[in-house]
Amino acid sequence: MTSERPALKTSMTGRGVYPASQARWLLHPLRRLIMSPRRICSRLALKPADRVLEIGPGPGWFSPQIARLIPEGTLVLFDIQREMLVLAAQRFIAAGVTNYQLVEGDAKRLPFESNSFDAVLLVTVLGEVGDPGRTLREIRRVLRAGGRVVITEQLGDPDHVRRKTLRALASDAGLRITRLEGSFLQYTATLGIA
Ligand SMILES: C[S@@+](CC[C@H](N)C(=O)[O-])C[C@H]1O[C@@H](n2cnc3c(N)ncnc32)[C@H](O)[C@@H]1O
């Protein structure tokens, strides 16, 4: 699937889509100290046969860990930059993971059937998508009853979405925050259908 691409960041302190040319920083081993894939992915409370959507996976820092937690299920990686999906696929190959699909597109128009995912993950993505409210409404549409949406945001990210903003946008989209964890610097919100 193709899509018109919004503006890439021109500096790492500016707003916009994080460029694939800088993807290596998202895979830096020290990132494990602040964004451990094991810790973040445990918040998805996955079952082995779940169907999971990761929006804006970038080069796949979290993706192999999710795929391992759903050995009978499928992980769909959805990113607006094809280059990011190619990098994520390389990590799957290195990890020996095969239960995934790669889909290119814009999160404001998810090309998936309604009620088709058990869980959705977005880490430092929501503020980049251009229209977070519309994106949350799309996520609500594709989420199955009883499904979970896990959103992690990092202070200092130029596209940071504040907790208060997320709460209001989620409510408008028919979602509600059921759990908030983290620290001043970083939070993870778990959302369910309101
Ligand atoms: C800052 S990176 C985060 C990558 C990954 N979640 C992580 O934390 O390592 C943001 C990612 O979201 C993707 N993205 C931005 N806007 C998007 C949109 N409208 N639809 C889909 N993906 C988008 C970017 O291409 C990029 O891969």
mmCIF file of C-alpha atoms and ligand atoms in Angstrom:
data_model
loop_
_atom_site.group_PDB
_atom_site.id
_atom_site.type_symbol
_atom_site.label_atom_id
_atom_site.label_comp_id
_atom_site.label_asym_id
_atom_site.label_seq_id
_atom_site.Cartn_x
_atom_site.Cartn_y
_atom_site.Cartn_z
ATOM 1 C CA MET A 1 0.000 0.000 0.000
ATOM 2 C CA THR A 2 1.298 3.490 -0.753
ATOM 3 C CA SER A 3 0.587 6.812 0.949
ATOM 4 C CA GLU A 4 1.589 10.438 0.620
ATOM 5 C CA ARG A 5 4.379 10.935 3.120
ATOM 6 C CA PRO A 6 4.253 13.757 5.683
ATOM 7 C CA ALA A 7 7.334 15.837 6.411
ATOM 8 C CA LEU A 8 10.329 14.127 7.949
ATOM 9 C CA LYS A 9 12.084 15.804 10.860
ATOM 10 C CA THR A 10 14.844 18.069 9.583
ATOM 11 C CA SER A 11 16.525 18.146 12.999
ATOM 12 C CA MET A 12 16.288 15.725 15.896
ATOM 13 C CA THR A 13 14.900 18.516 18.079
ATOM 14 C CA GLY A 14 12.146 19.405 15.608
ATOM 15 C CA ARG A 15 8.699 17.975 14.989
ATOM 16 C CA GLY A 16 7.826 15.550 12.205
ATOM 17 C CA VAL A 17 8.251 11.946 11.154
ATOM 18 C CA TYR A 18 11.407 10.343 12.557
ATOM 19 C CA PRO A 19 13.621 9.656 9.520
ATOM 20 C CA ALA A 20 14.702 6.126 8.667
ATOM 21 C CA SER A 21 18.219 7.504 8.064
ATOM 22 C CA GLN A 22 18.471 7.925 11.874
ATOM 23 C CA ALA A 23 16.972 4.534 12.730
ATOM 24 C CA ARG A 24 20.205 3.272 14.281
ATOM 25 C CA TRP A 25 19.639 5.466 17.346
ATOM 26 C CA LEU A 26 16.370 3.633 18.034
ATOM 27 C CA LEU A 27 18.350 0.368 18.189
ATOM 28 C CA HIS A 28 21.134 1.631 20.453
ATOM 29 C CA PRO A 29 21.800 -1.029 23.144
ATOM 30 C CA LEU A 30 21.703 1.593 25.924
ATOM 31 C CA ARG A 31 18.036 2.210 25.075
ATOM 32 C CA ARG A 32 17.310 -1.025 26.922
ATOM 33 C CA LEU A 33 17.900 0.893 30.184
ATOM 34 C CA ILE A 34 14.994 3.276 29.596
ATOM 35 C CA MET A 35 12.790 1.370 27.137
ATOM 36 C CA SER A 36 13.224 -2.311 27.786
ATOM 37 C CA PRO A 37 11.246 -4.292 25.165
ATOM 38 C CA ARG A 38 10.491 -6.935 27.792
ATOM 39 C CA ARG A 39 8.988 -4.383 30.192
ATOM 40 C CA ILE A 40 7.004 -2.391 27.629
ATOM 41 C CA CYS A 41 5.679 -5.495 25.819
ATOM 42 C CA SER A 42 4.589 -7.157 29.078
ATOM 43 C CA ARG A 43 2.088 -4.286 29.387
ATOM 44 C CA LEU A 44 0.236 -5.664 26.340
ATOM 45 C CA ALA A 45 -0.845 -8.676 28.477
ATOM 46 C CA LEU A 46 -0.676 -10.895 25.380
ATOM 47 C CA LYS A 47 -2.093 -14.374 24.901
ATOM 48 C CA PRO A 48 -0.296 -16.846 22.588
ATOM 49 C CA ALA A 49 -2.788 -16.629 19.697
ATOM 50 C CA ASP A 50 -3.373 -12.858 19.765
ATOM 51 C CA ARG A 51 -3.337 -10.706 16.634
ATOM 52 C CA VAL A 52 -1.298 -7.592 17.399
ATOM 53 C CA LEU A 53 -0.823 -4.318 15.529
ATOM 54 C CA GLU A 54 2.319 -2.262 16.115
ATOM 55 C CA ILE A 55 1.912 1.193 14.620
ATOM 56 C CA GLY A 56 5.137 3.049 13.806
ATOM 57 C CA PRO A 57 7.496 0.224 14.790
ATOM 58 C CA GLY A 58 10.463 2.007 13.181
ATOM 59 C CA PRO A 59 13.327 -0.480 12.833
ATOM 60 C CA GLY A 60 11.620 -2.895 15.227
ATOM 61 C CA TRP A 61 13.168 -2.306 18.648
ATOM 62 C CA PHE A 62 10.123 -3.902 20.316
ATOM 63 C CA SER A 63 8.886 -6.130 17.490
ATOM 64 C CA PRO A 64 10.779 -9.462 17.948
ATOM 65 C CA GLN A 65 9.806 -9.463 21.634
ATOM 66 C CA ILE A 66 6.100 -9.050 20.745
ATOM 67 C CA ALA A 67 6.270 -11.791 18.100
ATOM 68 C CA ARG A 68 7.837 -14.203 20.618
ATOM 69 C CA LEU A 69 4.964 -13.582 23.057
ATOM 70 C CA ILE A 70 2.377 -14.663 20.438
ATOM 71 C CA PRO A 71 3.801 -17.914 18.958
ATOM 72 C CA GLU A 72 0.370 -18.931 17.602
ATOM 73 C CA GLY A 73 -0.661 -15.408 16.650
ATOM 74 C CA THR A 74 0.405 -12.722 14.186
ATOM 75 C CA LEU A 75 2.154 -9.387 14.589
ATOM 76 C CA VAL A 76 1.344 -6.773 11.947
ATOM 77 C CA LEU A 77 3.908 -3.977 11.637
ATOM 78 C CA PHE A 78 2.436 -0.826 10.122
ATOM 79 C CA ASP A 79 4.694 2.124 9.269
ATOM 80 C CA ILE A 80 4.567 5.033 6.871
ATOM 81 C CA GLN A 81 8.229 4.485 5.898
ATOM 82 C CA ARG A 82 8.977 1.369 3.878
ATOM 83 C CA GLU A 83 12.664 1.677 4.867
ATOM 84 C CA MET A 84 11.698 1.184 8.528
ATOM 85 C CA LEU A 85 9.769 -1.986 7.699
ATOM 86 C CA VAL A 86 12.772 -3.343 5.788
ATOM 87 C CA LEU A 87 14.994 -2.749 8.840
ATOM 88 C CA ALA A 88 12.444 -4.421 11.131
ATOM 89 C CA ALA A 89 12.302 -7.440 8.803
ATOM 90 C CA GLN A 90 16.084 -7.807 9.146
ATOM 91 C CA ARG A 91 15.671 -8.035 12.912
ATOM 92 C CA PHE A 92 12.978 -10.708 12.538
ATOM 93 C CA ILE A 93 15.245 -12.746 10.263
ATOM 94 C CA ALA A 94 18.124 -12.432 12.748
ATOM 95 C CA ALA A 95 15.799 -13.517 15.587
ATOM 96 C CA GLY A 96 14.327 -16.450 13.629
ATOM 97 C CA VAL A 97 10.821 -14.982 13.930
ATOM 98 C CA THR A 98 8.266 -15.696 11.159
ATOM 99 C CA ASN A 99 4.808 -14.833 12.558
ATOM 100 C CA TYR A 100 4.640 -11.278 11.214
ATOM 101 C CA GLN A 101 3.289 -9.169 8.348
ATOM 102 C CA LEU A 102 4.597 -5.820 7.087
ATOM 103 C CA VAL A 103 2.154 -3.162 5.885
ATOM 104 C CA GLU A 104 3.119 0.307 4.668
ATOM 105 C CA GLY A 105 0.672 3.163 5.168
ATOM 106 C CA ASP A 106 -0.585 6.098 7.190
ATOM 107 C CA ALA A 107 -2.056 5.453 10.642
ATOM 108 C CA LYS A 108 -4.820 7.962 9.969
ATOM 109 C CA ARG A 109 -6.348 5.401 7.569
ATOM 110 C CA LEU A 110 -5.740 1.880 8.806
ATOM 111 C CA PRO A 111 -6.266 -0.637 5.968
ATOM 112 C CA PHE A 112 -7.654 -3.304 8.294
ATOM 113 C CA GLU A 113 -11.086 -4.723 9.033
ATOM 114 C CA SER A 114 -12.996 -3.498 12.051
ATOM 115 C CA ASN A 115 -12.642 -5.611 15.243
ATOM 116 C CA SER A 116 -9.575 -7.411 13.933
ATOM 117 C CA PHE A 117 -6.835 -6.873 16.595
ATOM 118 C CA ASP A 118 -6.482 -7.982 20.215
ATOM 119 C CA ALA A 119 -3.792 -5.423 21.034
ATOM 120 C CA VAL A 120 -2.221 -2.306 19.526
ATOM 121 C CA LEU A 121 1.158 -0.804 20.494
ATOM 122 C CA LEU A 122 2.500 2.688 19.783
ATOM 123 C CA VAL A 123 5.794 3.851 21.304
ATOM 124 C CA THR A 124 6.704 7.522 20.679
ATOM 125 C CA VAL A 125 4.494 7.559 17.589
ATOM 126 C CA LEU A 126 1.146 9.194 18.361
ATOM 127 C CA GLY A 127 2.486 12.770 18.270
ATOM 128 C CA GLU A 128 4.103 12.186 14.881
ATOM 129 C CA VAL A 129 1.095 10.986 12.942
ATOM 130 C CA GLY A 130 -0.336 14.432 12.115
ATOM 131 C CA ASP A 131 -3.847 13.800 13.446
ATOM 132 C CA PRO A 132 -3.697 11.779 16.685
ATOM 133 C CA GLY A 133 -7.452 12.047 17.257
ATOM 134 C CA ARG A 134 -8.281 10.484 13.917
ATOM 135 C CA THR A 135 -5.614 7.833 14.472
ATOM 136 C CA LEU A 136 -7.147 6.899 17.842
ATOM 137 C CA ARG A 137 -10.571 6.606 16.223
ATOM 138 C CA GLU A 138 -9.088 4.250 13.649
ATOM 139 C CA ILE A 139 -7.449 2.220 16.424
ATOM 140 C CA ARG A 140 -10.787 2.014 18.244
ATOM 141 C CA ARG A 141 -12.391 0.733 15.041
ATOM 142 C CA VAL A 142 -9.897 -2.100 14.500
ATOM 143 C CA LEU A 143 -9.782 -3.113 18.184
ATOM 144 C CA ARG A 144 -11.719 -6.213 19.240
ATOM 145 C CA ALA A 145 -13.933 -6.186 22.334
ATOM 146 C CA GLY A 146 -11.686 -6.737 25.345
ATOM 147 C CA GLY A 147 -8.650 -5.507 23.387
ATOM 148 C CA ARG A 148 -5.876 -3.318 24.766
ATOM 149 C CA VAL A 149 -4.045 -0.297 23.352
ATOM 150 C CA VAL A 150 -0.656 0.458 24.896
ATOM 151 C CA ILE A 151 0.833 3.908 24.275
ATOM 152 C CA THR A 152 4.247 4.943 25.569
ATOM 153 C CA GLU A 153 5.421 8.550 25.440
ATOM 154 C CA GLN A 154 8.805 10.029 26.349
ATOM 155 C CA LEU A 155 9.338 13.544 27.743
ATOM 156 C CA GLY A 156 11.849 15.456 25.600
ATOM 157 C CA ASP A 157 10.512 13.962 22.378
ATOM 158 C CA PRO A 158 9.541 17.026 20.290
ATOM 159 C CA ASP A 159 6.283 15.221 19.390
ATOM 160 C CA HIS A 160 5.496 14.260 22.997
ATOM 161 C CA VAL A 161 1.776 13.793 23.784
ATOM 162 C CA ARG A 162 0.933 14.863 27.328
ATOM 163 C CA ARG A 163 -1.152 12.592 29.556
ATOM 164 C CA LYS A 164 -3.954 15.144 29.735
ATOM 165 C CA THR A 165 -4.071 15.479 25.944
ATOM 166 C CA LEU A 166 -4.129 11.715 25.509
ATOM 167 C CA ARG A 167 -6.971 11.362 27.997
ATOM 168 C CA ALA A 168 -9.113 13.878 26.087
ATOM 169 C CA LEU A 169 -8.313 12.439 22.644
ATOM 170 C CA ALA A 170 -8.972 8.887 23.858
ATOM 171 C CA SER A 171 -12.325 9.878 25.290
ATOM 172 C CA ASP A 172 -13.341 11.478 21.972
ATOM 173 C CA ALA A 173 -12.337 8.270 20.190
ATOM 174 C CA GLY A 174 -14.414 5.985 22.429
ATOM 175 C CA LEU A 175 -11.402 4.721 24.388
ATOM 176 C CA ARG A 176 -10.522 5.141 28.039
ATOM 177 C CA ILE A 177 -7.273 4.929 29.984
ATOM 178 C CA THR A 178 -7.452 1.954 32.355
ATOM 179 C CA ARG A 179 -3.887 2.128 33.640
ATOM 180 C CA LEU A 180 -1.100 4.710 33.742
ATOM 181 C CA GLU A 181 2.423 3.760 34.743
ATOM 182 C CA GLY A 182 5.944 5.108 34.425
ATOM 183 C CA SER A 183 7.637 8.201 35.750
ATOM 184 C CA PHE A 184 7.846 11.925 35.202
ATOM 185 C CA LEU A 185 10.090 11.257 32.199
ATOM 186 C CA GLN A 186 8.122 8.504 30.536
ATOM 187 C CA TYR A 187 4.634 7.067 30.782
ATOM 188 C CA THR A 188 2.759 4.080 29.440
ATOM 189 C CA ALA A 189 -1.024 4.313 29.177
ATOM 190 C CA THR A 190 -3.125 1.193 28.693
ATOM 191 C CA LEU A 191 -6.462 1.913 27.061
ATOM 192 C CA GLY A 192 -9.573 -0.148 26.496
ATOM 193 C CA ILE A 193 -12.892 0.421 24.792
ATOM 194 C CA ALA A 194 -14.926 2.919 26.813
HETATM 195 C C1 LIG B 1 10.152 7.932 16.736
HETATM 196 S S1 LIG B 1 9.881 6.547 15.671
HETATM 197 C C2 LIG B 1 9.526 5.310 16.897
HETATM 198 C C3 LIG B 1 9.786 3.902 16.412
HETATM 199 C C4 LIG B 1 9.495 2.805 17.434
HETATM 200 N N1 LIG B 1 8.128 2.854 17.895
HETATM 201 C C5 LIG B 1 10.440 2.890 18.580
HETATM 202 O O1 LIG B 1 10.046 3.438 19.631
HETATM 203 O O2 LIG B 1 11.579 2.447 18.435
HETATM 204 C C6 LIG B 1 8.264 6.881 14.976
HETATM 205 C C7 LIG B 1 7.841 5.896 13.899
HETATM 206 O O3 LIG B 1 6.479 6.183 13.535
HETATM 207 C C8 LIG B 1 6.354 6.160 12.130
HETATM 208 N N2 LIG B 1 5.234 7.028 11.733
HETATM 209 C C9 LIG B 1 5.156 8.373 11.844
HETATM 210 N N3 LIG B 1 3.980 8.826 11.377
HETATM 211 C C10 LIG B 1 3.287 7.747 10.959
HETATM 212 C C11 LIG B 1 1.990 7.565 10.387
HETATM 213 N N4 LIG B 1 1.186 8.609 10.122
HETATM 214 N N5 LIG B 1 1.590 6.318 10.098
HETATM 215 C C12 LIG B 1 2.397 5.248 10.355
HETATM 216 N N6 LIG B 1 3.634 5.357 10.894
HETATM 217 C C13 LIG B 1 4.069 6.587 11.206
HETATM 218 C C14 LIG B 1 7.707 6.646 11.635
HETATM 219 O O4 LIG B 1 7.943 6.277 10.297
HETATM 220 C C15 LIG B 1 8.658 5.975 12.613
HETATM 221 O O5 LIG B 1 9.013 4.700 12.186
#
